[in-house]
Amino acid sequence: MKSVFRNAYFTLSRSLNPNSNPKFPLSLFPVCRISAITASPSSSSCSNIRNEKFRLFSATSSDSSMTDGGASSYSSSSVEKQFEHFRVQLEQSGSLRERIRAVATAMESAIRIMHSNLLLVHQSRPVPEILEKVKGQIAVLKELFHRLGEILRECPGQYYRYHGDWRSETQTIVSLLAFLHWLETGNLLMHTEAEEKLGLDASEFGLDIEDYLVGVCFMSNELPRYVVNQVTAGDYDCPRKVLKFLTDLHAAFQMLNLRNDFLRKKFDGMKYDLRRVEEVYYDVKIRGLTASGDSTGDQGTQA
Amino acid sequence: MDLQVLRWMGEAVERTTQGQNDKRERVVKASRDITINSKKVIFQVHRISKSNREEVLEKAEKDLAAVTDQYISRLVKELQGTDFWKLRRAYSPGVQEYVEAATFCKFCKTGTLLNLAEINASLLPINDPSLEPLQINVLDYLLGLADLTGELMRLAISRISDGELEYAEKICRFVRDIYRELTLLVPDMDENSDMKKKMETMLQSVVKIENADASNSWLTFLSKPSVCSSLQEQRLA
């Protein structure tokens, strides 16, 4: 604020330069300035002159506002009315957003519990046990998505206005679900399946495709670590399975024509995951830990 | 893992995202055209002076109508009733510039603020009745208004140098009112970092108009014959 006033003063003193206004002879100006100081006995500093000018200005402006009150002058009451209306509108959307954020926060805590449970997979806990633990959280998330859908029903057609507020949560949820699904079935979680798991309906409150794809990219980040830990635990066939899955996934993504955005960046990261898995597979293979016959199919190996 | 399934997924997704990316590109292009042509309208209005007022404004209004008919309607066609919020980022700059041009014209013509409802009503005819009509949202309207004050500042300065002081004062009051009203709204706006920056610029504009006005009233005051002589007497005394 202070700097604004300083600027104001500089602009003022600059604009007082009589050269900028041809109507006044140069010689008049110094006279004016001196007499302005002498005219009022108390004014001995620049700031007083400034006050004087502002007072002067406000006097003239109120004069003219009284004179030109004709049809050409605008009525500030109609401006006020419109802005009052905007204020009500924006306050409503603000409170709606707050409610959405509250749901998103609840999602986040459910995600954290789910994620910590899912991390047990790196300690070679059996998958069914983990699934059992995670199931409760999925139900919670489903309920939260339902609540989100209810809130959004109040503002039809504005899904993408508020989308950013639950976006990153949704992406994380998709990544966890996709990882779980892969552990369970060895297949990729489809978009429709993900919607189904979360109780979403594409016609009303659907799962955005980009969010789904980003979630899948997040999942691939988890795989290299999983492979290493599985090999450590003695599952030497795991790298081959993961490598096949990831290669296919990468190929599928490559078919997409992505524009230069967040999803593209995430996809570009996927090739590093792929390479790490390849390295693990190479290590396992070169040490002869895996059976040489894996080219024949999905025959498990007992090294 | 079934590669066939993946292929299928890829194709399904491809169809949706590719279509959307193309659409986004076209919308961005339409928005850019609106920006350029709205700017031309604004320049036209700036040519105003005491003598050619009617004629300049008439031309500006005709240009603005052309922007609406040609470029806004193209944007409407490209959007084709898709989610306006989803592609908002792509078309928002153009719409803001259009709001700026339309409100600027209106202010110069009548000295009043063009309401959002009025703009939206003027857009209805170009919308395809079978689709959901494009309506400018509050946020773009307010962002456009914020830019309007910059143009009004330039107009006020040129009016002052032309000697139309009362007009400049009218502009000053108008801009102050807008600024004051907007300060109340900014905290409630969706992504307000943009708006905050604009508010700072707007304050600068307000201050510039006020200062130009002030220095001019001051000089006018001093140039009155009675004041002049009394000051000179004082100086001589």
Coordinates of N, CA and C in Angstrom, one line a residue, chain A residues 63-271:
Chain A
D63 N -18.3 18.9 -7.2 CA -19.0 20.0 -7.9 C -19.6 19.5 -9.2
S64 N -18.8 18.8 -10.0 CA -19.2 18.4 -11.3 C -20.2 17.3 -11.2
S65 N -20.1 16.5 -10.2 CA -21.1 15.4 -10.1 C -22.5 16.0 -9.8
M66 N -22.5 17.1 -9.2 CA -23.8 17.7 -8.9 C -24.4 18.3 -10.2
T67 N -23.4 18.8 -11.0 CA -23.9 19.5 -12.2 C -24.4 18.6 -13.3
D68 N -23.6 17.5 -13.5 CA -23.9 16.7 -14.7 C -24.8 15.5 -14.4
G69 N -25.8 15.7 -13.5 CA -26.6 14.6 -13.1 C -27.7 14.2 -14.2
G70 N -27.4 14.4 -15.4 CA -28.4 14.2 -16.5 C -28.4 12.7 -16.8
A71 N -29.0 12.5 -18.0 CA -29.2 11.1 -18.4 C -27.9 10.4 -18.8
S72 N -26.8 11.2 -19.1 CA -25.6 10.6 -19.5 C -24.8 10.0 -18.4
S73 N -25.0 10.5 -17.2 CA -24.2 9.9 -16.1 C -24.8 8.6 -15.7
Y74 N -23.9 7.7 -15.3 CA -24.4 6.3 -15.0 C -24.8 6.3 -13.6
S75 N -25.7 5.4 -13.3 CA -26.2 5.3 -11.9 C -25.4 4.2 -11.2
S76 N -24.8 4.5 -10.1 CA -24.0 3.5 -9.5 C -24.8 2.5 -8.8
S77 N -26.1 2.8 -8.6 CA -26.9 1.8 -7.9 C -27.2 0.6 -8.8
S78 N -27.3 0.7 -10.1 CA -27.5 -0.5 -10.9 C -26.2 -1.3 -11.0
V79 N -25.0 -0.6 -10.9 CA -23.8 -1.3 -10.8 C -23.8 -2.1 -9.5
E80 N -24.1 -1.5 -8.5 CA -24.1 -2.1 -7.2 C -25.0 -3.4 -7.2
K81 N -26.2 -3.2 -7.8 CA -27.1 -4.3 -7.8 C -26.6 -5.5 -8.5
Q82 N -25.9 -5.3 -9.6 CA -25.3 -6.4 -10.4 C -24.3 -7.1 -9.5
F83 N -23.4 -6.3 -8.9 CA -22.3 -6.8 -8.1 C -22.8 -7.6 -6.9
E84 N -23.9 -7.1 -6.3 CA -24.5 -7.7 -5.2 C -24.9 -9.1 -5.6
H85 N -25.5 -9.2 -6.8 CA -26.0 -10.5 -7.3 C -24.8 -11.4 -7.5
F86 N -23.7 -10.9 -8.1 CA -22.4 -11.7 -8.3 C -21.9 -12.2 -6.9
R87 N -22.0 -11.3 -5.9 CA -21.5 -11.7 -4.6 C -22.2 -12.9 -4.1
V88 N -23.5 -12.8 -4.2 CA -24.3 -14.0 -3.7 C -24.0 -15.2 -4.5
Q89 N -23.8 -15.1 -5.8 CA -23.5 -16.3 -6.6 C -22.1 -16.9 -6.2
L90 N -21.2 -16.0 -6.1 CA -19.8 -16.4 -5.8 C -19.7 -17.0 -4.4
E91 N -20.5 -16.4 -3.5 CA -20.5 -17.0 -2.1 C -21.0 -18.4 -2.1
Q92 N -22.1 -18.6 -2.9 CA -22.7 -19.9 -3.0 C -21.7 -20.9 -3.6
S93 N -21.0 -20.5 -4.7 CA -20.1 -21.5 -5.3 C -18.9 -21.7 -4.3
G94 N -18.5 -20.7 -3.5 CA -17.5 -20.8 -2.6 C -17.8 -21.9 -1.5
S95 N -19.1 -21.8 -1.0 CA -19.4 -22.7 0.1 C -19.6 -24.2 -0.5
L96 N -20.0 -24.2 -1.8 CA -20.1 -25.5 -2.4 C -18.7 -26.1 -2.5
R97 N -17.7 -25.3 -2.9 CA -16.3 -25.7 -3.0 C -15.8 -26.2 -1.6
E98 N -16.2 -25.5 -0.6 CA -15.7 -25.9 0.7 C -16.2 -27.3 1.1
R99 N -17.5 -27.6 0.7 CA -18.0 -28.9 1.0 C -17.3 -30.0 0.2
I100 N -17.0 -29.6 -1.0 CA -16.3 -30.6 -1.9 C -14.9 -30.9 -1.3
R101 N -14.3 -29.8 -0.8 CA -12.9 -30.0 -0.2 C -13.0 -30.9 1.0
A102 N -14.1 -30.7 1.8 CA -14.2 -31.5 3.0 C -14.3 -33.0 2.6
V103 N -15.0 -33.3 1.6 CA -15.1 -34.7 1.1 C -13.7 -35.2 0.7
A104 N -13.0 -34.3 -0.1 CA -11.7 -34.7 -0.6 C -10.7 -35.0 0.5
T105 N -10.8 -34.2 1.6 CA -10.0 -34.5 2.7 C -10.3 -35.8 3.4
A106 N -11.5 -36.1 3.5 CA -11.9 -37.4 4.0 C -11.4 -38.5 3.1
M107 N -11.5 -38.3 1.8 CA -10.9 -39.3 0.9 C -9.4 -39.5 1.1
E108 N -8.8 -38.4 1.3 CA -7.3 -38.5 1.5 C -7.0 -39.4 2.7
S109 N -7.7 -39.2 3.8 CA -7.3 -40.1 4.9 C -7.6 -41.5 4.7
A110 N -8.7 -41.8 4.0 CA -9.0 -43.2 3.6 C -8.0 -43.8 2.7
I111 N -7.5 -42.9 1.8 CA -6.4 -43.4 0.9 C -5.2 -43.7 1.7
R112 N -4.9 -42.9 2.7 CA -3.6 -43.1 3.4 C -3.7 -44.5 4.1
I113 N -4.8 -44.8 4.7 CA -4.9 -46.1 5.4 C -4.8 -47.2 4.4
M114 N -5.5 -47.1 3.2 CA -5.5 -48.1 2.2 C -4.0 -48.3 1.7
H115 N -3.4 -47.2 1.5 CA -2.0 -47.3 1.0 C -1.1 -48.0 1.9
S116 N -1.2 -47.7 3.2 CA -0.3 -48.3 4.2 C -0.6 -49.8 4.3
N117 N -1.9 -50.2 4.1 CA -2.2 -51.6 4.1 C -1.6 -52.3 2.9
L118 N -1.7 -51.6 1.8 CA -1.2 -52.1 0.5 C 0.3 -52.3 0.5
L119 N 1.0 -51.5 1.3 CA 2.4 -51.6 1.4 C 2.9 -52.9 1.9
L120 N 2.0 -53.6 2.6 CA 2.4 -54.9 3.2 C 2.8 -55.9 2.1
V121 N 2.4 -55.6 0.9 CA 2.6 -56.5 -0.2 C 4.1 -56.6 -0.4
H122 N 4.8 -55.6 -0.1 CA 6.3 -55.6 -0.2 C 7.0 -56.5 0.8
Q123 N 6.2 -56.8 1.9 CA 6.8 -57.7 2.9 C 6.3 -59.1 2.7
S124 N 5.8 -59.3 1.4 CA 5.4 -60.7 1.0 C 4.3 -61.2 1.8
R125 N 3.4 -60.4 2.3 CA 2.2 -60.9 3.0 C 1.3 -61.5 1.8
P126 N 0.5 -62.5 2.1 CA -0.3 -63.0 1.1 C -1.4 -62.0 0.6
V127 N -1.6 -62.1 -0.6 CA -2.5 -61.1 -1.2 C -4.0 -61.1 -0.7
P128 N -4.5 -62.3 -0.5 CA -5.9 -62.3 0.1 C -6.0 -61.6 1.4
E129 N -5.0 -61.7 2.2 CA -5.1 -61.1 3.5 C -5.1 -59.6 3.4
I130 N -4.3 -59.1 2.4 CA -4.3 -57.6 2.2 C -5.6 -57.2 1.6
L131 N -6.1 -58.0 0.7 CA -7.4 -57.6 0.1 C -8.5 -57.4 1.1
E132 N -8.5 -58.3 2.1 CA -9.4 -58.3 3.2 C -9.3 -57.0 3.9
K133 N -8.1 -56.6 4.2 CA -7.9 -55.4 5.0 C -8.3 -54.1 4.2
V134 N -8.1 -54.2 2.9 CA -8.3 -53.0 2.1 C -9.8 -52.8 1.8
K135 N -10.5 -53.9 1.8 CA -11.9 -53.8 1.4 C -12.7 -52.8 2.1
G136 N -12.5 -52.7 3.4 CA -13.2 -51.7 4.2 C -13.0 -50.3 3.7
Q137 N -11.8 -50.0 3.3 CA -11.5 -48.6 2.8 C -12.1 -48.3 1.5
I138 N -12.2 -49.4 0.7 CA -12.9 -49.2 -0.6 C -14.3 -48.8 -0.4
A139 N -15.0 -49.4 0.6 CA -16.3 -49.1 0.9 C -16.5 -47.7 1.3
V140 N -15.5 -47.2 2.1 CA -15.5 -45.9 2.6 C -15.4 -44.9 1.4
L141 N -14.5 -45.2 0.5 CA -14.3 -44.3 -0.6 C -15.5 -44.3 -1.5
K142 N -16.2 -45.4 -1.6 CA -17.4 -45.5 -2.5 C -18.4 -44.6 -1.9
E143 N -18.6 -44.6 -0.6 CA -19.5 -43.8 0.1 C -19.2 -42.3 -0.1
L144 N -17.9 -42.0 0.0 CA -17.4 -40.6 -0.2 C -17.7 -40.1 -1.6
F145 N -17.5 -41.0 -2.6 CA -17.8 -40.6 -4.0 C -19.3 -40.4 -4.2
H146 N -20.1 -41.2 -3.5 CA -21.5 -41.0 -3.5 C -21.9 -39.6 -3.0
R147 N -21.3 -39.2 -1.9 CA -21.5 -37.9 -1.3 C -21.1 -36.8 -2.3
L148 N -20.0 -37.0 -2.9 CA -19.5 -36.0 -3.9 C -20.5 -35.8 -5.0
G149 N -21.0 -37.0 -5.5 CA -22.0 -36.9 -6.5 C -23.3 -36.2 -6.1
E150 N -23.7 -36.4 -4.8 CA -24.8 -35.7 -4.3 C -24.6 -34.2 -4.4
I151 N -23.4 -33.7 -3.9 CA -23.1 -32.3 -3.9 C -23.1 -31.7 -5.3
L152 N -22.5 -32.5 -6.2 CA -22.5 -32.0 -7.6 C -23.8 -32.0 -8.3
R153 N -24.7 -32.7 -7.8 CA -26.0 -32.7 -8.4 C -26.7 -31.3 -8.2
E154 N -26.2 -30.6 -7.2 CA -26.8 -29.3 -6.9 C -26.4 -28.3 -8.0
C155 N -25.3 -28.6 -8.7 CA -24.8 -27.6 -9.7 C -24.6 -28.3 -11.0
P156 N -25.7 -28.7 -11.7 CA -25.6 -29.5 -12.9 C -24.7 -28.8 -14.0
G157 N -23.9 -29.6 -14.6 CA -23.1 -29.0 -15.7 C -21.8 -28.3 -15.3
Q158 N -21.5 -28.4 -14.0 CA -20.3 -27.7 -13.5 C -19.3 -28.7 -13.0
Y159 N -19.3 -29.9 -13.4 CA -18.4 -30.9 -12.9 C -17.0 -30.4 -13.1
Y160 N -16.6 -29.9 -14.3 CA -15.3 -29.5 -14.5 C -14.9 -28.2 -13.9
R161 N -15.9 -27.5 -13.4 CA -15.5 -26.2 -12.6 C -14.8 -26.6 -11.3
Y162 N -15.3 -27.7 -10.7 CA -14.7 -28.1 -9.4 C -13.8 -29.3 -9.5
H163 N -13.6 -29.8 -10.6 CA -12.9 -31.0 -10.8 C -11.5 -31.0 -10.1
G164 N -10.8 -29.9 -10.2 CA -9.5 -29.8 -9.6 C -9.5 -30.1 -8.1
D165 N -10.6 -30.0 -7.5 CA -10.6 -30.2 -6.0 C -10.6 -31.7 -5.6
W166 N -11.0 -32.5 -6.4 CA -10.9 -34.0 -6.1 C -10.0 -34.8 -7.0
R167 N -9.4 -34.1 -7.9 CA -8.6 -34.7 -9.0 C -7.5 -35.6 -8.5
S168 N -6.6 -35.0 -7.7 CA -5.4 -35.8 -7.3 C -5.8 -37.0 -6.5
E169 N -6.8 -36.8 -5.6 CA -7.3 -37.9 -4.8 C -7.8 -39.1 -5.7
T170 N -8.6 -38.7 -6.7 CA -9.1 -39.7 -7.6 C -8.0 -40.5 -8.3
Q171 N -7.0 -39.7 -8.7 CA -5.9 -40.4 -9.4 C -5.2 -41.4 -8.5
T172 N -5.0 -41.0 -7.3 CA -4.3 -41.9 -6.3 C -5.2 -43.2 -6.1
I173 N -6.5 -42.9 -6.0 CA -7.4 -44.0 -5.7 C -7.3 -45.0 -6.9
V174 N -7.3 -44.5 -8.1 CA -7.3 -45.4 -9.3 C -6.0 -46.2 -9.3
S175 N -4.9 -45.5 -8.9 CA -3.6 -46.3 -8.9 C -3.6 -47.4 -7.9
L176 N -4.2 -47.2 -6.7 CA -4.3 -48.2 -5.7 C -5.2 -49.3 -6.2
L177 N -6.3 -49.0 -6.7 CA -7.3 -50.0 -7.2 C -6.7 -50.8 -8.3
A178 N -6.0 -50.1 -9.2 CA -5.4 -50.9 -10.3 C -4.3 -51.8 -9.9
F179 N -3.5 -51.4 -8.9 CA -2.5 -52.3 -8.3 C -3.1 -53.5 -7.7
L180 N -4.1 -53.2 -6.9 CA -4.8 -54.3 -6.2 C -5.4 -55.3 -7.2
H181 N -6.0 -54.7 -8.3 CA -6.7 -55.6 -9.3 C -5.6 -56.4 -10.0
W182 N -4.5 -55.8 -10.2 CA -3.4 -56.6 -10.9 C -2.9 -57.7 -10.0
L183 N -2.8 -57.4 -8.7 CA -2.3 -58.5 -7.8 C -3.3 -59.6 -7.8
E184 N -4.6 -59.2 -7.8 CA -5.6 -60.2 -7.7 C -5.7 -61.1 -9.0
T185 N -5.8 -60.4 -10.2 CA -6.1 -61.1 -11.4 C -4.9 -61.1 -12.4
G186 N -3.9 -60.2 -12.3 CA -2.9 -60.2 -13.2 C -3.3 -59.4 -14.5
N187 N -4.4 -58.7 -14.4 CA -4.9 -57.9 -15.5 C -5.0 -56.5 -15.2
L188 N -5.1 -55.7 -16.3 CA -5.3 -54.2 -16.0 C -6.7 -53.9 -15.7
L189 N -6.8 -53.0 -14.7 CA -8.1 -52.5 -14.3 C -8.7 -51.6 -15.4
M190 N -9.8 -52.0 -15.9 CA -10.4 -51.2 -17.0 C -11.1 -49.9 -16.4
H191 N -11.3 -49.0 -17.3 CA -12.0 -47.8 -16.9 C -13.4 -48.0 -16.3
T192 N -14.1 -48.9 -17.0 CA -15.5 -49.2 -16.6 C -15.4 -49.9 -15.2
E193 N -14.4 -50.8 -15.1 CA -14.3 -51.6 -13.9 C -14.0 -50.6 -12.7
A194 N -13.2 -49.7 -13.0 CA -12.8 -48.7 -11.9 C -14.1 -47.9 -11.5
E195 N -14.8 -47.5 -12.5 CA -16.1 -46.8 -12.2 C -17.0 -47.7 -11.3
E196 N -17.1 -48.9 -11.7 CA -17.9 -49.8 -11.0 C -17.5 -50.0 -9.5
K197 N -16.2 -50.1 -9.3 CA -15.7 -50.3 -8.0 C -16.0 -49.1 -7.1
L198 N -16.0 -47.9 -7.7 CA -16.2 -46.7 -6.9 C -17.7 -46.3 -6.9
G199 N -18.5 -47.1 -7.6 CA -20.0 -46.8 -7.6 C -20.3 -45.6 -8.5
L200 N -19.4 -45.3 -9.5 CA -19.7 -44.2 -10.3 C -20.5 -44.5 -11.6
D201 N -21.1 -43.5 -12.1 CA -22.0 -43.8 -13.3 C -21.6 -42.7 -14.3
A202 N -21.1 -43.2 -15.4 CA -20.6 -42.3 -16.5 C -21.6 -41.2 -16.9
S203 N -22.9 -41.6 -16.9 CA -23.9 -40.7 -17.4 C -24.1 -39.5 -16.4
E204 N -23.8 -39.8 -15.2 CA -24.1 -38.7 -14.2 C -22.8 -38.1 -13.6
F205 N -22.1 -38.9 -12.8 CA -20.9 -38.5 -12.2 C -19.8 -39.6 -12.5
G206 N -19.1 -39.4 -13.6 CA -18.2 -40.4 -14.1 C -16.8 -40.2 -13.6
L207 N -15.9 -41.2 -14.0 CA -14.5 -41.1 -13.8 C -13.9 -40.5 -15.0
D208 N -13.2 -39.3 -14.9 CA -12.6 -38.7 -16.0 C -11.5 -39.6 -16.6
I209 N -11.5 -39.7 -17.9 CA -10.5 -40.6 -18.5 C -9.1 -40.3 -18.2
E210 N -8.8 -39.0 -18.2 CA -7.4 -38.6 -18.0 C -7.0 -39.0 -16.5
D211 N -7.9 -38.8 -15.6 CA -7.6 -39.2 -14.2 C -7.3 -40.7 -14.2
Y212 N -8.1 -41.4 -14.9 CA -7.9 -42.9 -14.9 C -6.5 -43.2 -15.5
L213 N -6.1 -42.6 -16.6 CA -4.8 -42.9 -17.2 C -3.7 -42.4 -16.3
V214 N -3.8 -41.3 -15.6 CA -2.8 -40.9 -14.7 C -2.6 -41.9 -13.6
G215 N -3.8 -42.3 -13.1 CA -3.8 -43.3 -12.0 C -3.0 -44.6 -12.4
V216 N -3.2 -45.0 -13.7 CA -2.6 -46.2 -14.2 C -1.0 -45.9 -14.2
C217 N -0.7 -44.7 -14.6 CA 0.8 -44.4 -14.7 C 1.4 -44.4 -13.3
F218 N 0.6 -43.9 -12.3 CA 1.1 -44.0 -10.9 C 1.3 -45.4 -10.5
M219 N 0.4 -46.3 -10.9 CA 0.6 -47.7 -10.5 C 1.9 -48.3 -11.0
S220 N 2.2 -47.9 -12.2 CA 3.5 -48.5 -12.8 C 4.7 -48.1 -12.0
N221 N 4.6 -47.0 -11.3 CA 5.7 -46.6 -10.4 C 6.0 -47.5 -9.3
E222 N 4.9 -48.2 -8.9 CA 5.0 -49.1 -7.7 C 5.6 -50.4 -8.1
L223 N 5.6 -50.8 -9.4 CA 6.0 -52.1 -9.8 C 7.4 -52.5 -9.7
P224 N 8.4 -51.6 -10.0 CA 9.8 -52.0 -9.9 C 10.1 -52.4 -8.4
R225 N 9.6 -51.7 -7.5 CA 9.9 -52.0 -6.1 C 9.3 -53.4 -5.7
Y226 N 8.1 -53.6 -6.2 CA 7.4 -54.9 -6.0 C 8.2 -56.0 -6.5
V227 N 8.7 -55.9 -7.7 CA 9.5 -56.9 -8.4 C 10.8 -57.3 -7.5
V228 N 11.5 -56.2 -7.2 CA 12.7 -56.4 -6.4 C 12.4 -57.2 -5.1
N229 N 11.3 -56.8 -4.4 CA 11.0 -57.4 -3.1 C 10.5 -58.9 -3.3
Q230 N 9.8 -59.1 -4.4 CA 9.4 -60.5 -4.7 C 10.6 -61.4 -5.0
V231 N 11.5 -60.9 -5.7 CA 12.7 -61.7 -6.0 C 13.5 -62.0 -4.7
T232 N 13.6 -61.0 -3.9 CA 14.3 -61.2 -2.6 C 13.6 -62.2 -1.8
A233 N 12.2 -62.3 -1.9 CA 11.5 -63.2 -1.2 C 11.5 -64.6 -1.8
G234 N 12.1 -64.7 -3.0 CA 12.2 -66.0 -3.7 C 11.3 -66.3 -4.8
D235 N 10.5 -65.3 -5.2 CA 9.6 -65.5 -6.3 C 10.3 -65.1 -7.6
Y236 N 11.0 -66.0 -8.2 CA 11.8 -65.6 -9.4 C 11.0 -65.5 -10.7
D237 N 9.8 -65.9 -10.7 CA 9.0 -65.7 -11.9 C 8.3 -64.4 -12.0
C238 N 8.3 -63.7 -10.9 CA 7.6 -62.4 -10.8 C 8.1 -61.4 -11.9
P239 N 9.4 -61.3 -12.0 CA 9.9 -60.3 -13.0 C 9.4 -60.5 -14.4
R240 N 9.3 -61.7 -14.8 CA 8.8 -62.0 -16.1 C 7.4 -61.6 -16.3
K241 N 6.5 -61.9 -15.3 CA 5.1 -61.5 -15.4 C 5.0 -60.0 -15.4
V242 N 5.7 -59.4 -14.5 CA 5.6 -57.9 -14.5 C 6.1 -57.3 -15.7
L243 N 7.2 -57.8 -16.2 CA 7.8 -57.2 -17.5 C 6.8 -57.3 -18.6
K244 N 6.1 -58.5 -18.7 CA 5.2 -58.6 -19.8 C 4.0 -57.6 -19.7
F245 N 3.5 -57.5 -18.5 CA 2.4 -56.6 -18.2 C 2.8 -55.2 -18.5
L246 N 4.0 -54.8 -18.0 CA 4.4 -53.4 -18.2 C 4.7 -53.1 -19.7
T247 N 5.3 -54.1 -20.4 CA 5.6 -53.8 -21.8 C 4.3 -53.6 -22.6
D248 N 3.3 -54.4 -22.2 CA 2.0 -54.3 -22.9 C 1.4 -52.9 -22.6
L249 N 1.4 -52.6 -21.3 CA 0.8 -51.3 -20.9 C 1.5 -50.1 -21.6
H250 N 2.8 -50.2 -21.6 CA 3.6 -49.1 -22.3 C 3.2 -49.0 -23.8
A251 N 3.1 -50.2 -24.4 CA 2.7 -50.2 -25.8 C 1.3 -49.6 -26.0
A252 N 0.4 -49.9 -25.1 CA -0.9 -49.4 -25.2 C -0.9 -47.8 -25.1
F253 N -0.1 -47.4 -24.1 CA 0.0 -45.9 -23.9 C 0.6 -45.2 -25.1
Q254 N 1.5 -45.9 -25.8 CA 2.2 -45.3 -26.9 C 1.2 -45.1 -28.1
M255 N 0.1 -45.8 -28.1 CA -0.8 -45.6 -29.1 C -1.6 -44.3 -28.9
L256 N -1.6 -43.8 -27.7 CA -2.3 -42.6 -27.5 C -1.6 -41.4 -28.0
N257 N -2.3 -40.4 -28.5 CA -1.7 -39.2 -28.9 C -1.9 -38.1 -27.8
L258 N -0.9 -38.1 -26.9 CA -1.1 -37.2 -25.8 C -0.6 -35.8 -26.1
R259 N -1.3 -34.9 -25.5 CA -0.7 -33.5 -25.7 C 0.2 -33.2 -24.5
N260 N 0.9 -32.2 -24.6 CA 2.0 -31.9 -23.7 C 1.5 -31.5 -22.3
D261 N 1.2 -32.4 -21.5 CA 0.6 -32.0 -20.2 C 1.1 -33.0 -19.1
F262 N 0.4 -33.0 -18.0 CA 0.8 -33.8 -16.8 C 0.8 -35.3 -17.2
L263 N -0.3 -35.7 -17.9 CA -0.4 -37.1 -18.2 C 0.8 -37.5 -19.1
R264 N 1.2 -36.7 -20.0 CA 2.3 -37.0 -20.9 C 3.6 -37.2 -20.1
K265 N 3.8 -36.3 -19.1 CA 5.0 -36.4 -18.3 C 5.0 -37.7 -17.5
K266 N 3.8 -38.1 -17.0 CA 3.7 -39.3 -16.2 C 4.0 -40.5 -17.1
F267 N 3.5 -40.4 -18.3 CA 3.7 -41.6 -19.2 C 5.2 -41.6 -19.6
D268 N 5.8 -40.5 -19.8 CA 7.3 -40.5 -20.1 C 8.1 -41.1 -18.9
G269 N 7.6 -41.0 -17.7 CA 8.2 -41.6 -16.6 C 8.1 -43.2 -16.6
M270 N 7.1 -43.7 -17.3 CA 6.8 -45.1 -17.3 C 8.0 -45.9 -17.8
K271 N 8.7 -45.4 -18.8 CA 9.8 -46.1 -19.4 C 10.9 -46.4 -18.4

